[in-house]
Short mmCIF file of C-alpha atoms in Angstrom, two decimals:
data_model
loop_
_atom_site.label_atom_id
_atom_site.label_comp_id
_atom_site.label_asym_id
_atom_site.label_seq_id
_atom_site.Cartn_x
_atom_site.Cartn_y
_atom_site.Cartn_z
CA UNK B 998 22.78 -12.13 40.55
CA UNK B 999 22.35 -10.70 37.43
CA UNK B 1000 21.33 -12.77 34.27
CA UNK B 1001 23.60 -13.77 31.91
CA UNK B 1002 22.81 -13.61 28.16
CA UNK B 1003 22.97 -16.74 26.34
CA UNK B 1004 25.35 -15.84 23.78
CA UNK B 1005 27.48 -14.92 26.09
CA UNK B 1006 27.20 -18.47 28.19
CA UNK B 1007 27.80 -20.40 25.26
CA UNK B 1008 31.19 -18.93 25.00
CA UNK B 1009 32.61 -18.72 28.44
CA UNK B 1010 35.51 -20.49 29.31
CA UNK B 1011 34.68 -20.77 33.09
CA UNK B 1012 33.17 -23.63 34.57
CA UNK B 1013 31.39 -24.62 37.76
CA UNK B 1014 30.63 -20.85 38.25
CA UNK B 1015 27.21 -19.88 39.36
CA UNK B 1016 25.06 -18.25 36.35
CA UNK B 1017 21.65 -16.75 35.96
CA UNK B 1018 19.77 -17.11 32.55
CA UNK B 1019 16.10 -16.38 31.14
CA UNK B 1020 14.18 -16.85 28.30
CA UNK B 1021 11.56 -19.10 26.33
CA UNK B 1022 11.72 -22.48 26.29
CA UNK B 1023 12.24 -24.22 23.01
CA UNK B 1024 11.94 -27.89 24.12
CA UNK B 1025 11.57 -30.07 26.73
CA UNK B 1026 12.52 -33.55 27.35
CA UNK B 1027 12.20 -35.98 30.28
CA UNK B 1028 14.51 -38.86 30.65
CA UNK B 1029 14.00 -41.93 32.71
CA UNK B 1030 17.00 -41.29 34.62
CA UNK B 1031 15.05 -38.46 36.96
CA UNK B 1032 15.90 -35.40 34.83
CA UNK B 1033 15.04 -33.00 31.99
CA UNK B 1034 17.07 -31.64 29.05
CA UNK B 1035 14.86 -28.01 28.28
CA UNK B 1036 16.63 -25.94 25.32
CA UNK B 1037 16.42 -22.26 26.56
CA UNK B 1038 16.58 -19.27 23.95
CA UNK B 1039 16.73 -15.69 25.03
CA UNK B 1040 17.23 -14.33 21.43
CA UNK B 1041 20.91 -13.16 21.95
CA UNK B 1042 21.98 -15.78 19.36
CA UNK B 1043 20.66 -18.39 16.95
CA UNK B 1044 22.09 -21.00 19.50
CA UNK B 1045 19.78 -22.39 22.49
CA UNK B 1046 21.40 -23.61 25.59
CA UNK B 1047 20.83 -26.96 27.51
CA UNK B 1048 19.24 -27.10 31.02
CA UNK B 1049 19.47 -29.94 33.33
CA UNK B 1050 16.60 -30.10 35.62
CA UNK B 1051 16.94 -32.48 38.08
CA UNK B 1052 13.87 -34.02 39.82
CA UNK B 1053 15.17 -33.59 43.11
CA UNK B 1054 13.84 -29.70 42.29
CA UNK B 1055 10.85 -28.61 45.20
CA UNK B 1056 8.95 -27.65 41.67
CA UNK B 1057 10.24 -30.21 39.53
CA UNK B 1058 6.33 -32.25 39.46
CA UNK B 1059 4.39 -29.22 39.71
CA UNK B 1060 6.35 -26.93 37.42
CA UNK B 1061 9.08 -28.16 35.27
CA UNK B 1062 6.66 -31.31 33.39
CA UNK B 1063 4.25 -28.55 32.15
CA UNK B 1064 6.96 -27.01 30.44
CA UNK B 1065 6.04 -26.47 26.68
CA UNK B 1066 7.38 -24.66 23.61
CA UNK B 1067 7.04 -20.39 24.67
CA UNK B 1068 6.81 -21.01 27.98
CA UNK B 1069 9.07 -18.63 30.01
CA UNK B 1070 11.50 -19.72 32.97
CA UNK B 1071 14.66 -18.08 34.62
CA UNK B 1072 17.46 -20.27 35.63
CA UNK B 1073 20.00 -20.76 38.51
CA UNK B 1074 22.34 -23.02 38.35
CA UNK B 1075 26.29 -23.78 37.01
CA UNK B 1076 27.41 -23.54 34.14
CA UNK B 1077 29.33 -27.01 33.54
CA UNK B 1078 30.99 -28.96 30.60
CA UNK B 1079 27.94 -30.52 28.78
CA UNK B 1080 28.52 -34.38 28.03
CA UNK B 1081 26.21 -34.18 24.97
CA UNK B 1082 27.42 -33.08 21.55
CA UNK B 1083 26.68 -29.93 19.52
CA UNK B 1084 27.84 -27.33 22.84
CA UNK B 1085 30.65 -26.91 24.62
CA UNK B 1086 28.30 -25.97 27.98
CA UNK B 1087 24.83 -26.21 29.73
CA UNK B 1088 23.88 -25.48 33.03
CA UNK B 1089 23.26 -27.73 36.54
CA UNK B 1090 19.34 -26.15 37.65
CA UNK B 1091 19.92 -25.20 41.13
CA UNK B 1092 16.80 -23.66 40.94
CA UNK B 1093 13.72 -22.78 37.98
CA UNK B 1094 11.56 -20.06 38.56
CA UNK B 1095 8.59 -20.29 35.63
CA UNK B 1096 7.63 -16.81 34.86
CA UNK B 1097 4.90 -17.83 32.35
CA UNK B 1098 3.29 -20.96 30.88
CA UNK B 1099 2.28 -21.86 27.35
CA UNK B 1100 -0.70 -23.93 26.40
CA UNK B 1101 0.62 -26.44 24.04
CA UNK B 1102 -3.13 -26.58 22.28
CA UNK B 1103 -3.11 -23.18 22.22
CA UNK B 1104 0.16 -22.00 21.15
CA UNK B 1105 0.68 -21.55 17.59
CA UNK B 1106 4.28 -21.77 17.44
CA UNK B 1107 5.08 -25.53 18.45
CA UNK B 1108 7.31 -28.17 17.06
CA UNK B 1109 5.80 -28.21 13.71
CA UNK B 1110 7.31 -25.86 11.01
CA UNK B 1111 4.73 -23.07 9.85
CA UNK B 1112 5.30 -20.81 6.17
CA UNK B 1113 5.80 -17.22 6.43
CA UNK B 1114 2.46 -16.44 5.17
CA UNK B 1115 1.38 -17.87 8.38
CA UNK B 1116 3.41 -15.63 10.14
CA UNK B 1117 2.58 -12.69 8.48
CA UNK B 1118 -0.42 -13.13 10.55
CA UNK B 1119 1.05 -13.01 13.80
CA UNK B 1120 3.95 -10.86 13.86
CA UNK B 1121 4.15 -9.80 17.72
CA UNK B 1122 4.95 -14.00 17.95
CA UNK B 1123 6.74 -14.50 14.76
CA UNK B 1124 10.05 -13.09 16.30
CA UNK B 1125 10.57 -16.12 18.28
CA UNK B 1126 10.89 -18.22 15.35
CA UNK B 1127 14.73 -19.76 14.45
CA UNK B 1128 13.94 -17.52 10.39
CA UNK B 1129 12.40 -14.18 11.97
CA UNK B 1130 14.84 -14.16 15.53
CA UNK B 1131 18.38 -14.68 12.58
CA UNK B 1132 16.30 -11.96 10.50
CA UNK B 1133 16.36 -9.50 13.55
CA UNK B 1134 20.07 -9.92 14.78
CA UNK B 1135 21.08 -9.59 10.98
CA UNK B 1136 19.08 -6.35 10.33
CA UNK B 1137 20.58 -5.24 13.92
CA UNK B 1138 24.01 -5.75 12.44
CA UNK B 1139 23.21 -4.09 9.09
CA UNK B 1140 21.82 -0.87 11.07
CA UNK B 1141 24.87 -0.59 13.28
CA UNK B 1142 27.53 -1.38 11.00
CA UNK B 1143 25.77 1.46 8.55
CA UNK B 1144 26.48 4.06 11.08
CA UNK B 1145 29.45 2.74 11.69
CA UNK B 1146 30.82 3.16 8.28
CA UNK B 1147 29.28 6.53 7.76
CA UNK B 1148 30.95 7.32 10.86
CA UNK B 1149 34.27 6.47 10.43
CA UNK B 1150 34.04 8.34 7.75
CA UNK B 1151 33.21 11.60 9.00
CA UNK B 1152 29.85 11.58 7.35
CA UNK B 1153 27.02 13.32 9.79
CA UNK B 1154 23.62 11.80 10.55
CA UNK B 1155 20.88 14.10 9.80
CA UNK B 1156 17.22 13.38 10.72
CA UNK B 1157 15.12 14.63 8.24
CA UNK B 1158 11.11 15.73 8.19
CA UNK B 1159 9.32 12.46 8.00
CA UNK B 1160 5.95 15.03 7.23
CA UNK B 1161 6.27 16.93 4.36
CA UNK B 1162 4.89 19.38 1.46
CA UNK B 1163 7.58 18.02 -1.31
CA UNK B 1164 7.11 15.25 -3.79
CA UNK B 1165 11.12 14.12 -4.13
CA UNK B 1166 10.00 11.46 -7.06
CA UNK B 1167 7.60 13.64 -8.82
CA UNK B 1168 5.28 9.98 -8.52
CA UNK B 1169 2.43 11.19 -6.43
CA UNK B 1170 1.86 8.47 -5.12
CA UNK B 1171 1.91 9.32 -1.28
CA UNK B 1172 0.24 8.88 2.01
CA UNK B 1173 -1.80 12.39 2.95
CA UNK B 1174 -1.56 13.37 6.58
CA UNK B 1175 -4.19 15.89 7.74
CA UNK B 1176 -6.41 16.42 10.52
CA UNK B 1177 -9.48 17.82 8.11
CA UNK B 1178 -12.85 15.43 8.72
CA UNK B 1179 -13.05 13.89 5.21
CA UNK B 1180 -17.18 13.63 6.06
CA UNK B 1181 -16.77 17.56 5.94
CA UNK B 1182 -14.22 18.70 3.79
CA UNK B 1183 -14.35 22.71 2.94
CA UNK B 1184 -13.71 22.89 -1.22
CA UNK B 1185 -13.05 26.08 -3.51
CA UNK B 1186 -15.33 26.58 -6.09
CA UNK B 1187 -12.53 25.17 -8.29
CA UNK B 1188 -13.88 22.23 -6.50
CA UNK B 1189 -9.98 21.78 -4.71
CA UNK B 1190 -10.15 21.23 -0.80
CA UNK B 1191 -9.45 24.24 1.11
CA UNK B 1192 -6.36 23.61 3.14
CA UNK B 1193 -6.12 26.88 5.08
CA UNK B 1194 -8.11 25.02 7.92
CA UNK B 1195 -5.48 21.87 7.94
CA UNK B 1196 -3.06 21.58 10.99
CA UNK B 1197 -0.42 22.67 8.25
CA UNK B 1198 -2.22 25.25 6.15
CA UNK B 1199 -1.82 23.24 3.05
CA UNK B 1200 -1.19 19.65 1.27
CA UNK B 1201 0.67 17.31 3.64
CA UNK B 1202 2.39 13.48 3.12
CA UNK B 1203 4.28 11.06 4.51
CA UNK B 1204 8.24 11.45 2.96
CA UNK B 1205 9.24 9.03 0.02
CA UNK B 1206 12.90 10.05 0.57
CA UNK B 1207 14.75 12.36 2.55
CA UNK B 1208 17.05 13.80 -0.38
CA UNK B 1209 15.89 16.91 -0.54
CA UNK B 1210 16.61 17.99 3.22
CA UNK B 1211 19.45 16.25 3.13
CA UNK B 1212 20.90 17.96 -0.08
CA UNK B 1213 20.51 21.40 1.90
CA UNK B 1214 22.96 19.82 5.01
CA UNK B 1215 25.16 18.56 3.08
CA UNK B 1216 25.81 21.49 1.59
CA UNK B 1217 26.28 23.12 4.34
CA UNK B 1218 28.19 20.55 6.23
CA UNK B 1219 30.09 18.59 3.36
CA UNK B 1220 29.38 14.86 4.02
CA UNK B 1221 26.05 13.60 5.64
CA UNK B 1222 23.54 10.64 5.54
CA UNK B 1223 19.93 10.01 6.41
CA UNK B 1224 18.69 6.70 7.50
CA UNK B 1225 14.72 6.79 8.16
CA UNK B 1226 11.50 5.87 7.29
CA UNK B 1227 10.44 6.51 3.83
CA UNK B 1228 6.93 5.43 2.55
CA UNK B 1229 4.77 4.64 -0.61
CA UNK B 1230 1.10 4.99 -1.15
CA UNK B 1231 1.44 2.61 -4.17
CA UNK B 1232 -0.98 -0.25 -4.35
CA UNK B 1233 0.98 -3.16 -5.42
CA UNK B 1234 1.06 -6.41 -3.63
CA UNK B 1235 4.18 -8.47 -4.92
CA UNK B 1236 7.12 -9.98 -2.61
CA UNK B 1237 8.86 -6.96 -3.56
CA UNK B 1238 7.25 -4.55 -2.48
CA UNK B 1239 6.14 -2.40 0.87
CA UNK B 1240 4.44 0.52 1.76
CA UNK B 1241 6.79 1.42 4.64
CA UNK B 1242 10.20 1.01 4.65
CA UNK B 1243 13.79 2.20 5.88
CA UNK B 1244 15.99 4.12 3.36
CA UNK B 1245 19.87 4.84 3.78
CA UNK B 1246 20.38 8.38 1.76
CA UNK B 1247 24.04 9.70 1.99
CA UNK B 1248 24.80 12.73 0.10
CA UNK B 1249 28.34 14.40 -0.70
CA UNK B 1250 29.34 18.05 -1.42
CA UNK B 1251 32.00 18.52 -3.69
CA UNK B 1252 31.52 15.39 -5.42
CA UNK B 1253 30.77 13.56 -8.83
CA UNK B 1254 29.23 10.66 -10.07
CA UNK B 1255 32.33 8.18 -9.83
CA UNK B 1256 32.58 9.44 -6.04
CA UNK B 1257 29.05 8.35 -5.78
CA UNK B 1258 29.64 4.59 -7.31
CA UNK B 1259 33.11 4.50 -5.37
CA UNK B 1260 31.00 5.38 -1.81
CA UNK B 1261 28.44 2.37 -3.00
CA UNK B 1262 30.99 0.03 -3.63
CA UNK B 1263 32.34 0.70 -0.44
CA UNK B 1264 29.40 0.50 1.92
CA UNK B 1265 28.36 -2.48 0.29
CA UNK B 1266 31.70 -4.31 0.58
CA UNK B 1267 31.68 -2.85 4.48
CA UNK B 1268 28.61 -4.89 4.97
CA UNK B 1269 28.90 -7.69 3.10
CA UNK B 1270 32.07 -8.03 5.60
CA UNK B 1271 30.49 -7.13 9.03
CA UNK B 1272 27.56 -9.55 8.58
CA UNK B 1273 29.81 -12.52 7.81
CA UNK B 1274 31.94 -11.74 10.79
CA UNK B 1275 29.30 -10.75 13.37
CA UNK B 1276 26.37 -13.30 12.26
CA UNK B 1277 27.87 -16.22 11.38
CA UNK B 1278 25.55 -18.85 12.96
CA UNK B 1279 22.04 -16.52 11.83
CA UNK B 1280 23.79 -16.94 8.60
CA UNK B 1281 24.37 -20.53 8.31
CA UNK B 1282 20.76 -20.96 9.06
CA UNK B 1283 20.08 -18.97 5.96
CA UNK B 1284 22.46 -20.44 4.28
CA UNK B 1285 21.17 -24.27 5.08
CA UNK B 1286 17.24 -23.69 5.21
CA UNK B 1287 16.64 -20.32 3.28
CA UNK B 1288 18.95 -20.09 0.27
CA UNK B 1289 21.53 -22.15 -0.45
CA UNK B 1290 24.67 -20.74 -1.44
CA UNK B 1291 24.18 -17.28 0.10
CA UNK B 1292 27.58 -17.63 2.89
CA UNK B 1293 29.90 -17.82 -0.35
CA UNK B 1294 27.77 -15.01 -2.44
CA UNK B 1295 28.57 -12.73 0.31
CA UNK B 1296 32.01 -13.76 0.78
CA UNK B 1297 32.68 -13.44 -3.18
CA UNK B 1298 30.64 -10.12 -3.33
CA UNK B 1299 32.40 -8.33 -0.33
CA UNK B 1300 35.87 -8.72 -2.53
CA UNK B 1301 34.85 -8.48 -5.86
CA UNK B 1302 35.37 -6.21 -8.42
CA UNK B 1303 32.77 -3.71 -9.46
CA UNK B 1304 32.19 -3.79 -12.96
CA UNK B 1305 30.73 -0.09 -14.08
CA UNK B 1306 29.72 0.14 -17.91
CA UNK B 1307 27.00 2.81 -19.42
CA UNK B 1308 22.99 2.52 -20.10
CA UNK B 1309 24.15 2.62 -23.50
CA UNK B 1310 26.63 -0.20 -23.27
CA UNK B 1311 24.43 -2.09 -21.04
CA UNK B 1312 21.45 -1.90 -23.29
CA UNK B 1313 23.79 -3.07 -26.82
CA UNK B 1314 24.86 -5.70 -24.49
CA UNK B 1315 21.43 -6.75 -24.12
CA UNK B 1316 20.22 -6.76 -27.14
CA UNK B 1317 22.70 -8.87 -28.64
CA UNK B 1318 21.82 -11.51 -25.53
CA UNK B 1319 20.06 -15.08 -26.90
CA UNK B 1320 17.34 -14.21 -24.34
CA UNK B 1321 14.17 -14.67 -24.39
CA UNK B 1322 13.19 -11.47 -22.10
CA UNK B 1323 9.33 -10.68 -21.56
CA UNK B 1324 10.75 -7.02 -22.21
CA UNK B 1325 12.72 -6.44 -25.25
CA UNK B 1326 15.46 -4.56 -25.02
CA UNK B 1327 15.57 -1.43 -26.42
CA UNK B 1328 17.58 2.09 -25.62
CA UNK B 1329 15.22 4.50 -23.85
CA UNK B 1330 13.40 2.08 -21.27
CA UNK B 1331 13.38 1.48 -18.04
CA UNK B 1332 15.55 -1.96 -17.41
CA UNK B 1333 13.51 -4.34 -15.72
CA UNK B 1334 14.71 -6.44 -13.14
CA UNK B 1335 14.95 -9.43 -15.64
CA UNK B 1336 17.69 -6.72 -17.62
CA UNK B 1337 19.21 -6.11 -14.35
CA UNK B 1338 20.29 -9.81 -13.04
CA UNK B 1339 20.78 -10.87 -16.82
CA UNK B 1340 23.73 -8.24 -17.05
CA UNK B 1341 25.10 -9.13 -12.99
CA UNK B 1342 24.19 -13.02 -13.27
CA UNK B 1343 25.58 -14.01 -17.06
CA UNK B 1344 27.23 -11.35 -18.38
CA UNK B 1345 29.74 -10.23 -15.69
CA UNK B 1346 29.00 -12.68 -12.87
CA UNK B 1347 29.75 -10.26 -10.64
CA UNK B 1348 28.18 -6.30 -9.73
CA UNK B 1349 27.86 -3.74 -11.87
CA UNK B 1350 27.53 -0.24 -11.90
CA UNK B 1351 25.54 1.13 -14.68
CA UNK B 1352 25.40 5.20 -15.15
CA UNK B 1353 24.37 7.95 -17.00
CA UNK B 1354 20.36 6.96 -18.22
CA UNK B 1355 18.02 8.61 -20.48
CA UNK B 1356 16.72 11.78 -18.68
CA UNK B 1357 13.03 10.73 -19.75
CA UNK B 1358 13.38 8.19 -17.57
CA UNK B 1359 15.00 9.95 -14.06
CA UNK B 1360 14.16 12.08 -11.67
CA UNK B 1361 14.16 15.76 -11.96
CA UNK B 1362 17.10 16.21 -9.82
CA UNK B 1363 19.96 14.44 -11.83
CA UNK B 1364 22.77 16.64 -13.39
CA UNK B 1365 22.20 16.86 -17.68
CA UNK B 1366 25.53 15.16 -19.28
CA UNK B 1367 26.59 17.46 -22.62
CA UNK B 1368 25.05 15.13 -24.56
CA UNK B 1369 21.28 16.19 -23.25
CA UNK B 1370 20.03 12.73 -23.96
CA UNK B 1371 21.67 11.28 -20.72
CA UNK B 1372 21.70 12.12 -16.82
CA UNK B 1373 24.83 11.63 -14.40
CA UNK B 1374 22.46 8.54 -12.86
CA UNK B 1375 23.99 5.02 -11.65
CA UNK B 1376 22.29 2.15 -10.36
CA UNK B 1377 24.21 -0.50 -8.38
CA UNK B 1378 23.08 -4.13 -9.72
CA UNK B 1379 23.54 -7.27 -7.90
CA UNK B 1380 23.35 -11.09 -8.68
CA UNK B 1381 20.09 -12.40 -7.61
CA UNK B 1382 18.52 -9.11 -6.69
CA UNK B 1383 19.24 -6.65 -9.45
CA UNK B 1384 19.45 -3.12 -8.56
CA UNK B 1385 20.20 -2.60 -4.51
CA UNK B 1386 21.03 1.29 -4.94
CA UNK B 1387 20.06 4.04 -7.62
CA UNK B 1388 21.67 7.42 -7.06
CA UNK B 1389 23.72 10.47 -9.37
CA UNK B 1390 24.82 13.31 -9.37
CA UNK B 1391 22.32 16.00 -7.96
CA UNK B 1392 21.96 18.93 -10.85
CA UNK B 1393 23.67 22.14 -9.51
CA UNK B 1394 23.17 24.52 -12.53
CA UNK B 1395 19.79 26.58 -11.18
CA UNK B 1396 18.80 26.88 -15.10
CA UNK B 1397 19.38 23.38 -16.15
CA UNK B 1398 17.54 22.64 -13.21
CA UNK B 1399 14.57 24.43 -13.08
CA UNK B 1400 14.05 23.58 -16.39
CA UNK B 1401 14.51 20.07 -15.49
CA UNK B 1402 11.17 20.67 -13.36
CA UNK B 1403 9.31 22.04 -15.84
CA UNK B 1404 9.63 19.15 -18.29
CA UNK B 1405 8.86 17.09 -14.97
CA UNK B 1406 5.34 18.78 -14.97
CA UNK B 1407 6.71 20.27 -11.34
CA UNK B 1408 6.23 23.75 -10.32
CA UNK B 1409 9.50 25.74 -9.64
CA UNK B 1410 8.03 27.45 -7.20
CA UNK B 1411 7.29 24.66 -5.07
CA UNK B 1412 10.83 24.16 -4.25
CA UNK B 1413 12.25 27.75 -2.79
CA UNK B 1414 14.44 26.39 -0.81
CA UNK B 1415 15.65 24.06 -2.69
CA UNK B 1416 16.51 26.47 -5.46
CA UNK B 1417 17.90 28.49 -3.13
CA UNK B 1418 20.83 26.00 -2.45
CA UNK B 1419 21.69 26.65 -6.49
CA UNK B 1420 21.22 30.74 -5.84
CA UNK B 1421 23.72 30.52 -2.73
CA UNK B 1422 27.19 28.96 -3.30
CA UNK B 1423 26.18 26.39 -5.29
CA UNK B 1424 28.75 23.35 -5.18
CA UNK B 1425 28.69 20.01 -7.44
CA UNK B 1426 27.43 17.38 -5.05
CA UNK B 1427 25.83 13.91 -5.31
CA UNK B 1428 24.24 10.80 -3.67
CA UNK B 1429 22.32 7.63 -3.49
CA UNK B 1430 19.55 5.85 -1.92
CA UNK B 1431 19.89 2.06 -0.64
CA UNK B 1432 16.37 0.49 0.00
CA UNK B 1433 17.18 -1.25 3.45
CA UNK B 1434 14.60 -3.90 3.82
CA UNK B 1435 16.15 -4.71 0.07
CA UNK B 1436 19.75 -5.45 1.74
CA UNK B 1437 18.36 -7.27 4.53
CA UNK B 1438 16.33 -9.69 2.16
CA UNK B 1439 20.05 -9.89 -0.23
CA UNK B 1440 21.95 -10.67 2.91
CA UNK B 1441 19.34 -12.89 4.73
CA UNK B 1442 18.34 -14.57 1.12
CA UNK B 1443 14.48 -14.36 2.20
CA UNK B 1444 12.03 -14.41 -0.84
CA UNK B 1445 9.13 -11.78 0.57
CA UNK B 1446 10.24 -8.41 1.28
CA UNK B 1447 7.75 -8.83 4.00
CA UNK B 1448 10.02 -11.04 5.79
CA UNK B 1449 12.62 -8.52 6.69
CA UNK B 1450 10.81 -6.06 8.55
CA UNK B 1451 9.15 -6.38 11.99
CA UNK B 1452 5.87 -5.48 10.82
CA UNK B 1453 5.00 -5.08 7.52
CA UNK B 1454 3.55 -2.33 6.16
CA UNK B 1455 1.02 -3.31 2.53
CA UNK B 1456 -1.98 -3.07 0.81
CA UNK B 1457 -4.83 -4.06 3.27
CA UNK B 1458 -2.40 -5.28 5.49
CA UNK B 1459 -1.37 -2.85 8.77
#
């Protein structure tokens, strides 16, 4: 017989049916009556279900009272009405097979509750926790229900280079990849390291985004979106930050900025939605033990309104606030994350879409307004988070643009082929970027970024 998931169990409607189930044991206890209750979890749901193991078992001595928390055990038996509150079902043991024992003074994952630095420090074990097992099924949901949406949609999924020669951000700051021995590393005179011998024949990295390639697809194909790996080489060690992560990069042809914030508002709302409806118990753990609240933020959030005001306006707005920020306000600078939940939290109690920033401040790539102070930029703010997606209009006009790299301090001739897509039928387009590990943390309400990712990727940490 084939096993049964849990999740599936706990919501049958037949009874006295033979079932098969597996998984790790949560608890065990022993009643005086000749039995034991063990709570089995095969990570299908947040929900265990209830085994009765009867001592009339051949390996109920030897076996079933060395049970312990992560011990492993597949189950025959029927599934029956369960006389105890808090499930509709359990299942009769006609038979338990252990498949692997757990040392109770050895495994670290027992009764008692352990912090998530712990578990930073064991993260092939930390899945089987109740916060890192609801943190999996919820990013599971996320990732489907994004292709879904971009789907449905007609929007194609493109794979882009995770190993390139580009710099999308202009930040530098990026992980080299090279097979050169750095003991023995062949220089010009200049003093620069020869790269004719690399694998590539020049400077390779690890992507920070995969805009650029997916620019030259979209504009070839109309609508398309990248979901990947993106990563960062830069050496900060907050709850906020990792050097590996997932980005979601759709990009449009024939399309302007308000397409852009209307696509954002969208997808958000589309996923607010699909993780209520598909993880409601994972997020009534949250919602109890993580952060308070966070059920009824995401049902107010997936129909609210989507305020969208200016960097200008936001800024006045700002200044004018009886706040004490630790970074004044002032038209020109980069809005801090303080700036950002001020305007979503008190201001408009709701999320906001703020466009068209200072050029000194964006990337390279963002179309010049008429006034030549401002770029067709937006960020998407959220309460409690702040900004959960920056994006714009992409800059189509091959002058503006390639000026746009000069003032960047980039070389136009790095980028052929994405001038190229300017030189050859050059169409208005635009996009955005939604840090993933970011929504999973807003819909999940965990504090450490590094809590929303199988394994974490930091600063001395791999």
């Amino acid at each position: 017989m084939k096993r049964h998931r849990i999740k599936n169990l706990l919501c049958s409607t037949e009874r006295g049916v033979p079932v098969v189930a597996a998984g790790w044991v949560r608890t065990r206890r022993d009643s005086k009556g000749g039995f034991s209750f063990i709570e089995l979890n095969d990570g299908s749901c947040f929900e265990n279900i209830q085994v009765l193991a009867f001592n009339h078992l051949p390996n109920y001595t030897e076996d079933i009272g060395r049970l312990h928390p992560g011990a492993s055990i597949k189950v025959t038996g029927l599934l029956v009405d369960s006389e105890g509150s808090g499930q509709n079902v359990e299942i009769k043991a006609t038979a338990i097979k252990v498949l692997g024992f757990a040392d109770p003074m050895e495994y670290p994952l027992g009764k008692q509750r352990i912090n998530f630095e712990l578990l930073r420090e064991m993260p092939h074990l930390r899945a089987r926790t109740n916060s890192f097992g609801a943190m999996a099924r919820v990013r599971h949901c996320l990732t489907f229900e994004t292709h879904r949406f971009f789907h449905d949609r007609g929007f194609l999924c493109v794979h882009t280079p995770i190993i390139t020669g580009n710099d999308c951000e202009g930040a530098g700051a990026m992980f080299q990849v090279t097979t050169l021995d750095p003991a023995n590393l062949k220089k010009h005179p200049s003093g620069q390291i020869d790269y004719n011998e690399d694998f590539f024949g020049q400077r390779a990295s690890l992507t920070v985004s995969g805009q650029l390639e997916g620019e030259a697809y979209a504009c070839a194909l109309g609508d398309i979106y990248t979901f990947g790996p993106t990563f960062r080489a830069e050496n900060s060690n907050t709850r906020r930050h990792l050097s590996e992560f997932w980005m979601v990069e759709p990009e449009m042809a024939f399309a302007e900025l308000s397409d852009d914030a209307d696509l954002a508002q969208d997808f958000l709302q589309h996923l607010f939605s699909a993780v209520l409806q598909h993880c409601g118990s994972d997020l009534k753990f949250f919602d109890q033990r993580v952060r308070p609240g966070l059920i009824a933020r995401l049902e107010r959030l997936a129909q609210a309104a989507f305020t969208r005001i200016s960097y200008t306006e936001a800024i006045a707005l700002l200044e004018k606030a009886e706040q004490p920020f630790v970074f004044k306000p002032h038209w020109g600078m980069d809005m801090q994350s303080e700036h950002e939940r001020y305007l979503a939290e008190q201001i408009f109690d709701g999320p906001v879409v703020v466009t068209d920033y200072p050029k000194a401040i964006k990337a390279f790539y963002m179309r010049r307004n008429d006034d030549e102070r401002t770029v067709a930029a937006m960020d998407v703010l959220l309460p409690g988070v702040g900004e959960i997606i920056g994006g714009s209009q992409r800059e189509e006009r091959l002058d503006h643009l390639i000026n746009a790299m000069r003032e960047s301090g980039l070389e136009p001739a790095d980028y052929p082929e994405y001038l190229d897509l300017r030189r050859y039928g050059s169409v208005p387009h635009a996009g955005f970027g939604l840090g993933f590990e970011r929504l999973v943390q807003f819909c999940t309400g965990m504090q450490n970024i590094r809590d929303v990712i199988p394994y974490p990727r930091a600063p001395r940490q791999l």
